[in-house]
XYZ file of C-alpha atoms in Angstrom:
727
model
C -34.930 -48.666 38.420
C -33.475 -45.768 36.460
C -31.470 -44.578 39.469
C -30.166 -48.114 40.002
C -28.887 -48.377 36.413
C -27.336 -44.947 36.704
C -25.554 -45.917 39.913
C -24.342 -49.156 38.354
C -22.912 -47.280 35.367
C -21.183 -44.779 37.627
C -19.593 -47.582 39.638
C -18.331 -49.303 36.502
C -17.252 -46.112 34.701
C -13.556 -46.401 35.769
C -13.462 -49.919 34.323
C -15.039 -48.710 31.084
C -12.478 -45.900 30.847
C -9.594 -48.327 31.306
C -11.024 -50.647 28.641
C -11.531 -47.776 26.191
C -8.021 -46.449 26.841
C -6.582 -49.919 26.295
C -8.449 -50.205 22.990
C -7.188 -46.780 21.917
C -3.610 -47.794 22.742
C -3.988 -51.001 20.732
C -5.424 -48.989 17.824
C -2.522 -46.521 18.052
C -0.074 -49.393 17.592
C -1.958 -51.358 14.943
C -2.574 -48.358 12.691
C 1.205 -47.931 12.455
C 2.179 -51.440 11.349
C 0.867 -51.298 7.778
C 4.433 -50.789 6.571
C 5.533 -54.100 8.092
C 2.509 -55.923 6.683
C 2.830 -54.473 3.181
C 6.612 -54.565 2.929
C 8.751 -56.005 5.722
C 10.318 -55.098 9.054
C 12.805 -52.499 7.882
C 14.103 -49.067 8.925
C 12.609 -46.240 6.846
C 13.809 -42.854 5.625
C 17.344 -41.440 5.933
C 17.931 -40.184 9.485
C 16.548 -43.384 11.059
C 19.387 -45.322 9.432
C 21.938 -43.307 11.379
C 19.926 -43.808 14.564
C 19.785 -47.549 13.899
C 23.511 -47.744 13.174
C 24.403 -45.891 16.370
C 21.971 -48.029 18.390
C 23.637 -51.190 17.080
C 27.006 -49.735 18.090
C 25.610 -48.938 21.539
C 24.250 -52.449 22.112
C 27.411 -54.139 20.813
C 30.068 -51.922 22.413
C 28.401 -50.453 25.486
C 27.475 -46.967 26.682
C 31.004 -45.678 27.350
C 32.251 -46.713 23.909
C 29.123 -45.060 22.462
C 29.913 -41.712 24.116
C 33.532 -41.841 22.907
C 32.801 -43.132 19.394
C 34.612 -41.327 16.586
C 32.970 -42.339 13.312
C 35.622 -42.439 10.586
C 33.140 -43.678 7.967
C 31.339 -40.362 7.664
C 32.403 -36.917 6.519
C 35.651 -38.148 5.031
C 38.317 -37.005 5.729
C 36.946 -35.078 8.721
C 35.048 -37.832 10.531
C 32.529 -37.220 13.300
C 32.628 -37.458 17.086
C 29.231 -39.112 17.457
C 28.735 -39.003 21.227
C 28.908 -35.225 21.474
C 26.927 -34.381 18.320
C 23.636 -36.263 18.748
C 20.497 -36.350 20.833
C 20.960 -39.815 22.388
C 17.483 -40.334 23.843
C 16.092 -42.680 21.214
C 19.270 -44.823 21.095
C 19.441 -45.180 24.881
C 15.720 -45.996 25.031
C 15.964 -48.727 22.400
C 19.146 -50.068 23.985
C 17.507 -50.219 27.423
C 14.424 -52.022 26.036
C 16.625 -54.467 24.124
C 18.718 -55.196 27.218
C 15.631 -55.615 29.414
C 13.978 -58.020 26.978
C 17.127 -60.137 26.772
C 17.371 -60.177 30.570
C 13.798 -61.471 30.720
C 14.618 -64.188 28.209
C 13.210 -62.641 25.003
C 16.001 -62.795 22.366
C 14.595 -60.048 20.124
C 16.869 -58.552 17.485
C 17.751 -54.883 17.989
C 16.369 -54.085 14.518
C 12.872 -55.189 15.506
C 13.091 -53.185 18.725
C 13.927 -50.107 16.651
C 11.201 -50.823 14.077
C 8.404 -51.101 16.659
C 9.649 -48.457 19.110
C 7.677 -45.538 17.629
C 4.300 -47.388 17.530
C 4.810 -48.354 21.165
C 5.485 -44.751 22.130
C 2.419 -43.654 20.142
C 0.307 -45.622 22.629
C 2.071 -43.849 25.508
C 1.434 -40.493 23.795
C -2.274 -41.316 23.666
C -2.225 -41.902 27.418
C -0.327 -38.653 27.976
C -2.933 -36.827 25.869
C -5.694 -38.340 28.000
C -4.120 -37.275 31.290
C -3.291 -33.764 30.042
C -6.814 -33.140 28.730
C -8.427 -34.547 31.848
C -6.187 -32.368 34.026
C -7.113 -29.297 31.988
C -10.873 -29.884 31.794
C -11.630 -32.237 34.693
C -13.673 -34.323 32.243
C -12.586 -37.882 31.460
C -14.729 -38.003 28.302
C -12.699 -35.115 26.870
C -9.540 -37.029 27.758
C -10.772 -40.120 25.903
C -11.501 -38.074 22.813
C -8.025 -36.534 23.029
C -6.390 -39.957 23.427
C -8.174 -41.205 20.306
C -7.265 -38.147 18.242
C -3.615 -38.124 19.342
C -3.263 -41.835 18.666
C -4.409 -41.679 15.044
C -3.742 -38.120 13.829
C -1.961 -38.394 10.432
C 0.679 -35.771 11.223
C 1.955 -37.864 14.124
C 1.591 -41.102 12.168
C 3.961 -39.728 9.523
C 6.806 -39.792 12.071
C 5.844 -42.835 14.102
C 4.971 -45.675 11.738
C 6.729 -48.988 12.286
C 10.246 -48.535 10.937
C 10.304 -44.766 11.367
C 13.050 -44.899 13.957
C 13.420 -41.141 14.302
C 13.742 -38.787 17.267
C 10.229 -37.415 16.940
C 8.750 -40.872 17.513
C 9.623 -40.652 21.220
C 9.933 -36.875 21.551
C 6.221 -36.151 21.022
C 5.422 -38.370 23.992
C 7.968 -36.446 26.074
C 6.473 -33.138 24.867
C 2.881 -33.985 25.835
C 3.866 -35.695 29.081
C 6.012 -32.716 30.137
C 3.072 -30.382 29.568
C 0.808 -32.653 31.637
C 3.232 -32.789 34.546
C 3.839 -29.046 34.423
C 0.105 -28.200 34.435
C -0.277 -30.648 37.320
C 2.437 -28.784 39.227
C 0.728 -25.429 38.511
C -2.619 -26.744 39.752
C -1.188 -28.293 42.912
C 1.875 -26.166 43.646
C 3.722 -29.377 44.408
C 7.511 -29.481 44.079
C 7.226 -33.202 43.409
C 5.163 -32.669 40.256
C 7.489 -29.884 39.164
C 10.502 -32.163 39.613
C 8.718 -34.844 37.582
C 8.089 -32.278 34.826
C 11.810 -31.404 34.866
C 12.750 -35.072 34.458
C 10.333 -35.432 31.552
C 11.813 -32.269 30.027
C 15.271 -33.795 30.461
C 14.145 -36.803 28.426
C 12.767 -34.442 25.785
C 16.128 -32.638 25.604
C 17.888 -35.982 25.219
C 15.507 -37.006 22.434
C 14.993 -34.043 20.102
C 16.083 -30.475 19.396
C 12.418 -29.464 19.488
C 12.791 -29.147 23.271
C 13.274 -25.426 22.541
C 9.511 -25.240 22.005
C 8.897 -26.314 25.609
C 11.440 -23.947 27.107
C 9.795 -21.045 25.281
C 6.079 -21.781 25.518
C 6.133 -22.306 29.291
C 7.778 -18.886 29.960
C 5.294 -17.264 27.571
C 2.436 -18.882 29.506
C 3.869 -17.655 32.821
C 4.290 -14.061 31.613
C 0.812 -14.087 30.049
C -0.716 -15.331 33.295
C 0.966 -12.540 35.256
C -0.084 -9.848 32.774
C -3.774 -10.847 32.889
C -3.768 -10.925 36.682
C -3.651 -14.698 37.145
C -0.432 -14.840 39.154
C -0.468 -17.379 41.994
C 2.054 -18.829 44.377
C 1.603 -22.178 42.629
C 2.652 -20.575 39.349
C 5.775 -19.100 40.947
C 6.809 -22.320 42.678
C 6.191 -24.525 39.645
C 8.092 -22.327 37.186
C 11.092 -21.539 39.381
C 11.662 -25.164 40.342
C 11.099 -26.346 36.756
C 13.450 -23.703 35.351
C 16.321 -24.398 37.756
C 16.174 -28.188 37.725
C 15.309 -28.410 34.027
C 18.207 -26.160 32.988
C 20.695 -28.090 35.100
C 19.494 -31.409 33.680
C 19.545 -30.130 30.093
C 23.197 -29.190 30.462
C 24.027 -32.856 31.107
C 23.368 -33.702 27.452
C 26.753 -33.204 25.727
C 25.231 -31.872 22.506
C 23.353 -29.185 24.468
C 25.841 -28.417 27.257
C 26.476 -24.716 27.682
C 23.934 -23.800 24.994
C 21.480 -23.522 27.879
C 23.355 -20.345 28.810
C 24.800 -19.178 25.487
C 21.943 -19.876 23.064
C 19.338 -17.210 22.381
C 16.717 -19.970 22.200
C 16.894 -20.183 26.009
C 16.797 -16.420 26.534
C 13.045 -16.297 27.283
C 13.365 -18.806 30.133
C 16.139 -16.774 31.800
C 14.323 -13.458 31.350
C 11.043 -14.795 32.786
C 12.833 -16.247 35.800
C 14.349 -12.817 36.557
C 10.999 -11.155 35.868
C 9.231 -13.388 38.407
C 11.770 -12.573 41.113
C 11.277 -8.852 40.523
C 7.496 -9.260 40.506
C 7.465 -11.176 43.796
C 9.917 -8.721 45.343
C 7.648 -5.884 44.270
C 4.641 -7.570 45.869
C 6.567 -7.979 49.113
C 7.622 -4.326 49.121
C 4.064 -3.209 48.311
C 2.746 -4.874 51.460
C 5.296 -3.076 53.651
C 6.049 0.262 51.989
C 2.586 1.424 50.975
C 0.988 2.177 47.604
C 2.723 5.513 46.830
C 6.289 4.367 47.468
C 5.577 1.100 45.744
C 4.477 2.760 42.492
C 7.684 4.787 42.345
C 9.836 1.796 43.207
C 8.139 -0.594 40.789
C 8.465 1.975 37.988
C 12.172 2.222 38.762
C 12.645 -1.555 39.037
C 10.718 -2.377 35.858
C 12.539 0.287 33.839
C 15.893 -0.855 35.168
C 15.160 -4.550 34.648
C 13.910 -4.059 31.078
C 16.932 -1.914 30.249
C 19.360 -4.455 31.694
C 17.714 -7.365 29.863
C 17.600 -5.505 26.523
C 21.188 -4.268 26.774
C 22.480 -7.654 27.915
C 20.596 -9.453 25.142
C 21.878 -7.071 22.477
C 25.439 -7.341 23.754
C 25.379 -11.140 23.938
C 23.800 -11.464 20.491
C 25.914 -8.872 18.656
C 29.149 -10.047 20.246
C 28.424 -13.617 19.177
C 28.382 -14.971 22.734
C 24.701 -15.814 22.369
C 23.466 -16.986 18.973
C 20.254 -18.008 17.276
C 20.503 -21.234 15.306
C 19.724 -21.198 11.604
C 16.526 -23.189 12.093
C 15.347 -20.831 14.844
C 15.971 -17.815 12.622
C 13.997 -19.545 9.883
C 11.035 -19.784 12.264
C 11.237 -16.125 13.246
C 11.863 -14.963 9.670
C 10.453 -17.367 7.032
C 12.654 -15.802 4.322
C 15.898 -16.136 6.307
C 16.880 -19.627 5.152
C 16.318 -18.904 1.476
C 18.461 -15.776 1.731
C 21.313 -17.005 3.913
C 21.184 -20.781 4.466
C 20.007 -22.531 1.285
C 20.879 -25.940 2.733
C 17.995 -25.506 5.212
C 15.655 -24.142 2.559
C 16.482 -27.074 0.257
C 14.884 -29.613 2.609
C 11.263 -30.322 1.660
C 10.087 -30.577 5.285
C 11.382 -27.051 5.943
C 9.084 -25.482 3.343
C 6.031 -23.370 4.330
C 2.889 -25.411 4.913
C 0.119 -25.343 2.322
C -3.576 -25.463 3.142
C -3.787 -28.913 1.584
C -1.151 -30.165 4.032
C -3.160 -28.841 6.978
C -6.310 -30.651 5.871
C -4.467 -33.811 4.844
C -2.609 -34.147 8.152
C -5.300 -32.806 10.506
C -8.519 -33.313 8.545
C -11.690 -32.483 10.554
C -9.610 -31.427 13.531
C -9.095 -28.108 11.734
C -12.862 -27.603 12.182
C -13.130 -28.907 15.741
C -10.074 -27.102 17.157
C -11.464 -23.516 16.925
C -14.499 -24.685 18.922
C -12.194 -25.984 21.639
C -10.191 -22.752 21.580
C -13.427 -20.816 22.135
C -14.352 -22.894 25.195
C -10.813 -22.611 26.592
C -10.955 -18.812 26.442
C -14.559 -18.433 27.643
C -14.313 -20.844 30.611
C -10.638 -20.556 31.356
C -8.408 -21.919 34.062
C -4.576 -22.136 34.023
C -4.622 -25.394 32.095
C -7.047 -24.182 29.436
C -5.119 -20.946 28.989
C -1.944 -22.978 28.520
C -3.527 -25.218 25.866
C -4.954 -22.162 24.081
C -1.535 -20.495 24.001
C 0.110 -23.729 22.902
C -2.353 -24.055 20.021
C -1.984 -20.470 18.795
C 1.826 -20.496 18.870
C 2.011 -23.940 17.259
C -0.228 -22.774 14.404
C 2.247 -19.996 13.587
C 5.265 -22.317 13.635
C 3.438 -24.960 11.601
C 2.617 -22.344 8.953
C 6.300 -21.436 8.648
C 7.625 -25.004 8.405
C 5.626 -28.072 7.344
C 7.695 -30.292 9.630
C 6.238 -28.521 12.668
C 2.752 -29.793 11.928
C 4.033 -32.545 14.176
C 4.230 -30.096 17.110
C 0.840 -28.610 16.266
C -0.914 -31.999 16.100
C -1.171 -32.676 19.892
C -2.499 -29.164 20.522
C -5.130 -29.493 17.795
C -6.126 -32.937 19.088
C -6.607 -31.647 22.644
C -8.463 -28.507 21.541
C -10.702 -30.611 19.296
C -11.397 -33.013 22.156
C -12.355 -30.112 24.438
C -14.596 -28.602 21.758
C -16.394 -31.857 20.986
C -16.759 -32.825 24.626
C -18.255 -29.491 25.622
C -20.572 -29.432 22.602
C -21.829 -32.954 23.183
C -22.277 -32.246 26.881
C -24.501 -29.270 26.138
C -26.683 -31.002 23.565
C -27.007 -34.338 25.367
C -27.997 -32.494 28.532
C -31.017 -31.070 26.744
C -31.958 -34.451 25.291
C -31.876 -35.868 28.813
C -34.350 -33.210 29.903
C -36.590 -33.709 26.880
C -39.243 -35.627 28.842
C -39.790 -32.626 31.112
C -40.049 -30.390 28.066
C -42.483 -32.756 26.277
C -44.639 -32.924 29.430
C -44.637 -29.136 29.637
C -45.670 -28.776 25.985
C -48.462 -31.389 26.160
C -49.983 -30.139 29.434
C -53.008 -27.861 29.497
C -52.397 -24.140 30.021
C -54.007 -24.330 33.442
C -51.727 -27.212 34.475
C -48.433 -25.789 33.167
C -45.636 -25.568 35.689
C -42.343 -23.712 35.513
C -40.825 -23.933 32.025
C -37.771 -26.284 32.119
C -34.398 -25.109 30.931
C -34.092 -26.187 27.329
C -32.081 -24.078 24.947
C -32.270 -26.112 21.727
C -34.995 -27.954 19.878
C -34.715 -31.736 20.047
C -34.293 -32.007 16.280
C -31.340 -29.621 16.318
C -29.663 -31.530 19.157
C -30.049 -34.832 17.306
C -28.718 -33.334 14.058
C -25.671 -31.840 15.780
C -24.851 -35.071 17.626
C -25.356 -37.100 14.461
C -23.136 -34.718 12.489
C -20.369 -34.934 15.106
C -20.616 -38.720 15.068
C -20.419 -38.838 11.271
C -17.430 -36.474 11.125
C -15.634 -38.448 13.841
C -16.111 -41.741 11.971
C -15.058 -40.114 8.693
C -11.954 -38.713 10.401
C -11.009 -42.167 11.711
C -11.509 -43.629 8.241
C -9.252 -40.928 6.764
C -6.548 -41.620 9.335
C -6.587 -45.347 8.549
C -6.323 -44.654 4.821
C -3.443 -42.221 5.327
C -1.607 -44.692 7.538
C -2.071 -47.502 5.028
C -1.375 -45.660 1.787
C 0.493 -42.400 2.336
C 2.828 -42.889 5.296
C 3.721 -46.568 5.281
C 6.104 -46.768 2.324
C 9.822 -46.903 3.144
C 12.078 -44.663 1.074
C 14.346 -47.596 0.267
C 11.480 -49.769 -1.002
C 8.839 -48.437 -3.369
C 5.722 -50.019 -4.803
C 3.964 -49.325 -8.076
C 1.209 -50.805 -10.202
C 1.767 -51.964 -13.736
C -0.603 -51.479 -16.655
C -2.212 -54.793 -15.710
C -2.844 -53.571 -12.141
C -0.285 -55.933 -10.641
C 1.631 -54.577 -7.636
C 5.370 -54.352 -8.254
C 8.128 -53.746 -5.745
C 10.928 -51.351 -6.735
C 13.966 -52.232 -4.667
C 16.681 -50.284 -6.488
C 18.155 -48.626 -3.410
C 18.897 -51.831 -1.550
C 20.068 -53.456 -4.769
C 22.644 -50.668 -5.218
C 23.710 -50.571 -1.586
C 24.189 -54.337 -1.575
C 26.311 -54.050 -4.721
C 28.512 -51.475 -2.990
C 28.911 -53.714 0.028
C 29.863 -56.780 -2.000
C 31.861 -55.285 -4.889
C 33.916 -52.424 -3.463
C 36.906 -52.372 -1.168
C 36.297 -52.058 2.564
C 37.973 -48.637 2.592
C 36.216 -47.369 -0.563
C 34.920 -43.811 -0.336
C 31.571 -42.914 -1.895
C 30.647 -39.433 -3.031
C 26.935 -38.598 -3.319
C 24.592 -35.799 -2.353
C 24.137 -35.572 1.407
C 20.612 -37.039 1.376
C 21.900 -40.591 0.953
C 24.907 -40.587 3.277
C 23.253 -42.272 6.260
C 21.792 -45.043 4.127
C 25.040 -45.730 2.266
C 26.955 -46.061 5.526
C 24.202 -48.089 7.198
C 23.485 -50.502 4.343
C 26.875 -50.736 2.647
C 29.276 -50.084 5.525
C 31.271 -47.746 3.301
C 32.776 -44.330 3.969
C 30.878 -41.298 2.672
C 31.966 -37.732 2.046
C 28.840 -36.103 3.490
C 25.667 -37.306 5.159
C 22.376 -36.044 6.571
C 23.966 -34.394 9.608
C 24.761 -31.349 7.392
C 26.995 -29.817 10.068
C 29.666 -28.574 7.630
C 28.191 -26.331 4.938
C 31.547 -25.897 3.152
C 32.001 -29.652 2.735
C 28.482 -29.997 1.318
C 29.037 -26.989 -0.951
C 32.137 -28.764 -2.284
C 29.949 -31.708 -3.334
C 27.565 -29.297 -5.051
C 30.475 -27.596 -6.827
C 31.745 -30.967 -8.084
C 28.338 -31.969 -9.424
C 28.006 -28.583 -11.107
C 31.473 -28.620 -12.717
C 32.469 -30.154 -16.031
C 33.845 -33.661 -16.088
C 37.551 -32.766 -15.996
C 37.260 -30.275 -13.142
C 34.998 -32.622 -11.198
C 37.373 -35.584 -11.595
C 40.326 -33.465 -10.516
C 38.522 -32.393 -7.344
C 37.274 -35.905 -6.611
C 40.839 -37.198 -6.754
C 41.898 -34.449 -4.363
C 39.383 -35.626 -1.770
C 40.185 -39.312 -2.463
C 36.713 -40.279 -3.649
C 36.542 -43.660 -5.409
C 32.924 -43.805 -6.531
C 30.133 -41.368 -7.355
C 26.496 -42.302 -6.713
C 23.592 -40.419 -8.310
C 19.826 -40.926 -8.124
C 17.917 -40.712 -11.409
C 14.173 -41.145 -11.858
C 13.649 -40.188 -15.491
C 12.894 -43.772 -16.506
C 10.756 -44.855 -13.548
C 8.647 -41.760 -12.709
C 10.667 -41.184 -9.528
C 10.478 -37.416 -9.061
C 12.689 -37.171 -5.964
C 15.894 -37.634 -7.952
C 19.112 -35.628 -8.119
C 18.183 -33.789 -11.312
C 15.247 -32.216 -9.502
C 17.512 -31.390 -6.546
C 20.327 -30.071 -8.724
C 19.468 -26.374 -8.525
C 19.610 -26.537 -4.720
C 23.054 -28.095 -4.998
C 24.090 -25.172 -7.181
C 22.661 -22.592 -4.769
C 24.470 -24.154 -1.828
C 27.720 -24.334 -3.811
C 27.375 -20.730 -4.969
C 27.497 -19.537 -1.377
C 31.065 -20.843 -1.060
C 32.428 -21.014 -4.609
C 31.876 -17.768 -6.557
C 32.600 -19.442 -9.911
C 29.343 -21.384 -9.545
C 26.410 -19.216 -10.654
C 22.805 -20.384 -10.764
C 21.987 -18.349 -13.875
C 24.568 -20.328 -15.872
C 22.335 -23.402 -15.527
C 19.134 -21.607 -16.517
C 17.942 -20.612 -19.968
C 16.134 -17.310 -19.512
C 15.234 -18.325 -15.992
C 14.014 -21.804 -16.983
C 15.560 -25.039 -15.753
C 15.736 -27.323 -18.786
C 17.289 -30.659 -19.717
C 16.184 -30.712 -23.363
C 17.797 -29.088 -26.377
C 17.149 -25.664 -24.863
C 19.489 -26.207 -21.917
C 22.634 -24.157 -21.437
C 26.149 -25.401 -22.207
C 27.036 -25.269 -18.517
C 24.108 -27.532 -17.689
C 24.946 -29.943 -20.503
C 28.588 -30.228 -19.418
C 27.867 -30.558 -15.699
C 28.847 -33.808 -14.029
C 25.326 -34.303 -12.683
C 23.776 -34.151 -16.135
C 26.375 -36.429 -17.709
C 26.212 -39.108 -15.005
C 22.404 -39.172 -14.834
C 21.831 -39.272 -18.608
C 24.794 -41.423 -19.653
C 23.452 -44.095 -22.062
C 19.927 -42.802 -21.502
C 19.760 -41.720 -25.143
C 19.750 -45.411 -26.089
C 16.586 -46.107 -24.073
C 13.424 -46.233 -26.158
C 10.427 -44.964 -24.213
C 6.912 -46.390 -24.394
C 5.173 -44.576 -27.297
C 7.909 -41.953 -27.091
C 11.259 -41.286 -28.696
C 14.572 -42.370 -27.266
C 15.948 -40.541 -24.239
C 12.575 -39.299 -23.005
C 12.594 -38.191 -19.349
C 9.154 -39.035 -17.939
C 9.638 -36.881 -14.818
C 10.599 -33.714 -16.667
C 8.351 -34.625 -19.663
C 11.094 -33.788 -22.120
C 13.482 -35.499 -24.499
C 17.039 -34.945 -23.314
C 19.183 -32.572 -25.328
C 22.409 -34.623 -25.289
C 21.964 -38.299 -26.154
C 25.511 -39.250 -27.121
C 27.359 -38.705 -23.830
C 30.901 -40.116 -23.706
C 32.592 -40.285 -20.312
C 36.332 -39.693 -20.121
C 37.071 -39.538 -16.404
C 34.435 -41.975 -15.108
C 33.422 -45.537 -15.728
C 29.895 -46.838 -15.149
C 30.053 -49.807 -12.786
C 26.444 -50.259 -11.727
C 22.948 -49.196 -12.732
C 19.971 -50.590 -10.826
C 17.085 -52.404 -12.482
C 14.901 -49.313 -12.889
C 17.844 -46.933 -13.378
C 17.095 -45.164 -10.093
C 20.579 -45.630 -8.621
C 23.664 -45.232 -10.823
C 27.230 -45.700 -9.601
C 30.406 -44.608 -11.381
C 34.039 -45.243 -10.616
C 36.476 -42.338 -10.685
C 39.229 -43.380 -13.112
C 42.845 -42.922 -12.057
C 44.516 -39.961 -13.702
C 46.972 -42.071 -15.677
C 44.152 -44.054 -17.302
C 42.682 -41.140 -19.202
C 42.142 -42.109 -22.848
C 43.837 -39.019 -24.330
C 47.055 -39.177 -26.384
C 49.852 -36.899 -25.330
C 51.488 -34.852 -28.106
C 54.921 -35.884 -29.393
C 56.540 -32.796 -27.931
C 55.587 -34.142 -24.509
C 57.249 -37.468 -25.234
C 60.317 -35.721 -26.653
C 60.614 -33.629 -23.522
C 60.208 -36.740 -21.398
C 62.910 -38.611 -23.424
C 65.322 -35.775 -22.858
C 64.675 -35.910 -19.102
C 65.147 -39.678 -19.037
C 68.364 -39.487 -21.094
C 69.795 -37.033 -18.597
C 69.303 -39.526 -15.757
C 70.547 -42.484 -17.864
C 67.219 -44.194 -18.576
C 66.107 -45.768 -21.850
C 64.124 -43.996 -24.511
C 60.322 -44.107 -24.583
C 59.117 -46.319 -27.442
C 56.391 -44.447 -29.300
C 55.450 -47.525 -31.287
């Protein structure tokens, strides 16, 4: 009877796996739609608005117009050649899905395709995690655990909720799937699997700049395998074919192009390819020349090859023909951005990761992953060694930059799945054999047979399994809470609770952007800090001076210089660049801490790198950044301060004096601000968005001295014109 049930379960196990995988995929999608349920179907964040705008252009104008599109509404007066400066993978994917659905008779709006694209790809990432883990371990139960963890891990949810139409939403799938296909090619030595891995890598290159992680971790894995004596023909075939085909395909993306050859980020892949050829050549010579001659020759070849690579790398780097990008240098040297590129250091997602972020985004996986790493190293094969290396390297990068927790998440999920699967397998195996052990214990000494293998007491096995089950359920509960509360709020729509507990929607951003669209000229030019450029262009269809692309540091520094200058100097420079309106974000009334006053010092630091007259210490009082009566004169006269706090001194706070900034917890030092060069045209309901018009120069409310009029009368008399009437 028992054997019959066991056989039945084994026969139906593939069906059970498919059902479980389907349920995990459904869960991966549903856990990401809280934002649509709680708010509405809308694009989140800043970068996704550019992606959405370009996708709309693609679907309306076609692929060829998309590649040739010159966007005159951004980076005025420079503009931007969009086709050659983006990773087009997410736009082409959404456009293809939209076109396919319309062909099949489903008239779905492109916005909804973009909103639900990332949750759909999260389900595919879960499947990729399953196949990769199963390929590495040969155990489907480990793959199911990995699929579950990948589908609901908070770090991945943060970039793939409904409405988060960003590159990472599809790129993480490409990352995991590329690793699966590559490990498959290593295990089989098949050129077909290697070609498939190259195609998946090509999609990764088209989707996200994080493809550099793939093109570095695979060479590191290959070199490590050779150094520990694990070189195989499969390894050689898989890497060489992947390197050649993958590099050629990557060069087809216009934004990457020749960077495959000229960028230092690709240097490891080239060096390892050369290294493998030398290694194989050495093996061939060893078989034919004998041990003694081989040792001399290999010493000569290795010395020569290392010297050539080092000299060539130094020459290419120092001559500028091969460069490291600023973000890559920030990963290699965590202090680099703060010293040399403050615009990178100013971004919150580029800050070092705190321990709280690790536990918030990975939760119990931080406990499970080391167990999986142990099993990968103790019972290793090529796949397990690869996952171990992936995990270790990703931990370092995630420590340097909080954004890269996203790259670490799949590795931690897979390692945790391996650790839990192996642990459960060991303990459940002993529970299965418990009857033999109980029979052995209860039998008389004269009747005792051979002692069965049983390493753990039954109580311990039950406690461990129960503890794993509890932690797994608690982890799932945490992921659901994070998805519902922490990562499902759009930046353009905020929610708060009043003193009565009632939920209130704060919609100041869209209110302001709609005002711009309806009340300004079609060719109006809006000056703001770069954070809001994509949204202004996307929502309002108006031209901006800078946006989130941040490709021109000097142009952004100019905006920082203007915000840091006094009103007259700022207005003069704004007229030079033909700006019509200035938009600032202020949260001192509504507890919104991500406002421009809190970002102001970064604006000053960026400006100081280009304009020597801007000095950070001029805005600090003995090293303190203050907006109260203790602030410096430079701070008080800055355009940022005057535009944010204009008329704020008239606002009476709740149980506080007038002009009290609830974010900075201070009463402002200048309450009677009078603007001379700007006119307030719009302030949103909660004062979060404030818009000012730059007044024409002739409308300044200053009276010219009589000597000026006398001089002008003399000039007019000389050309036969009438006298100016001073009355």
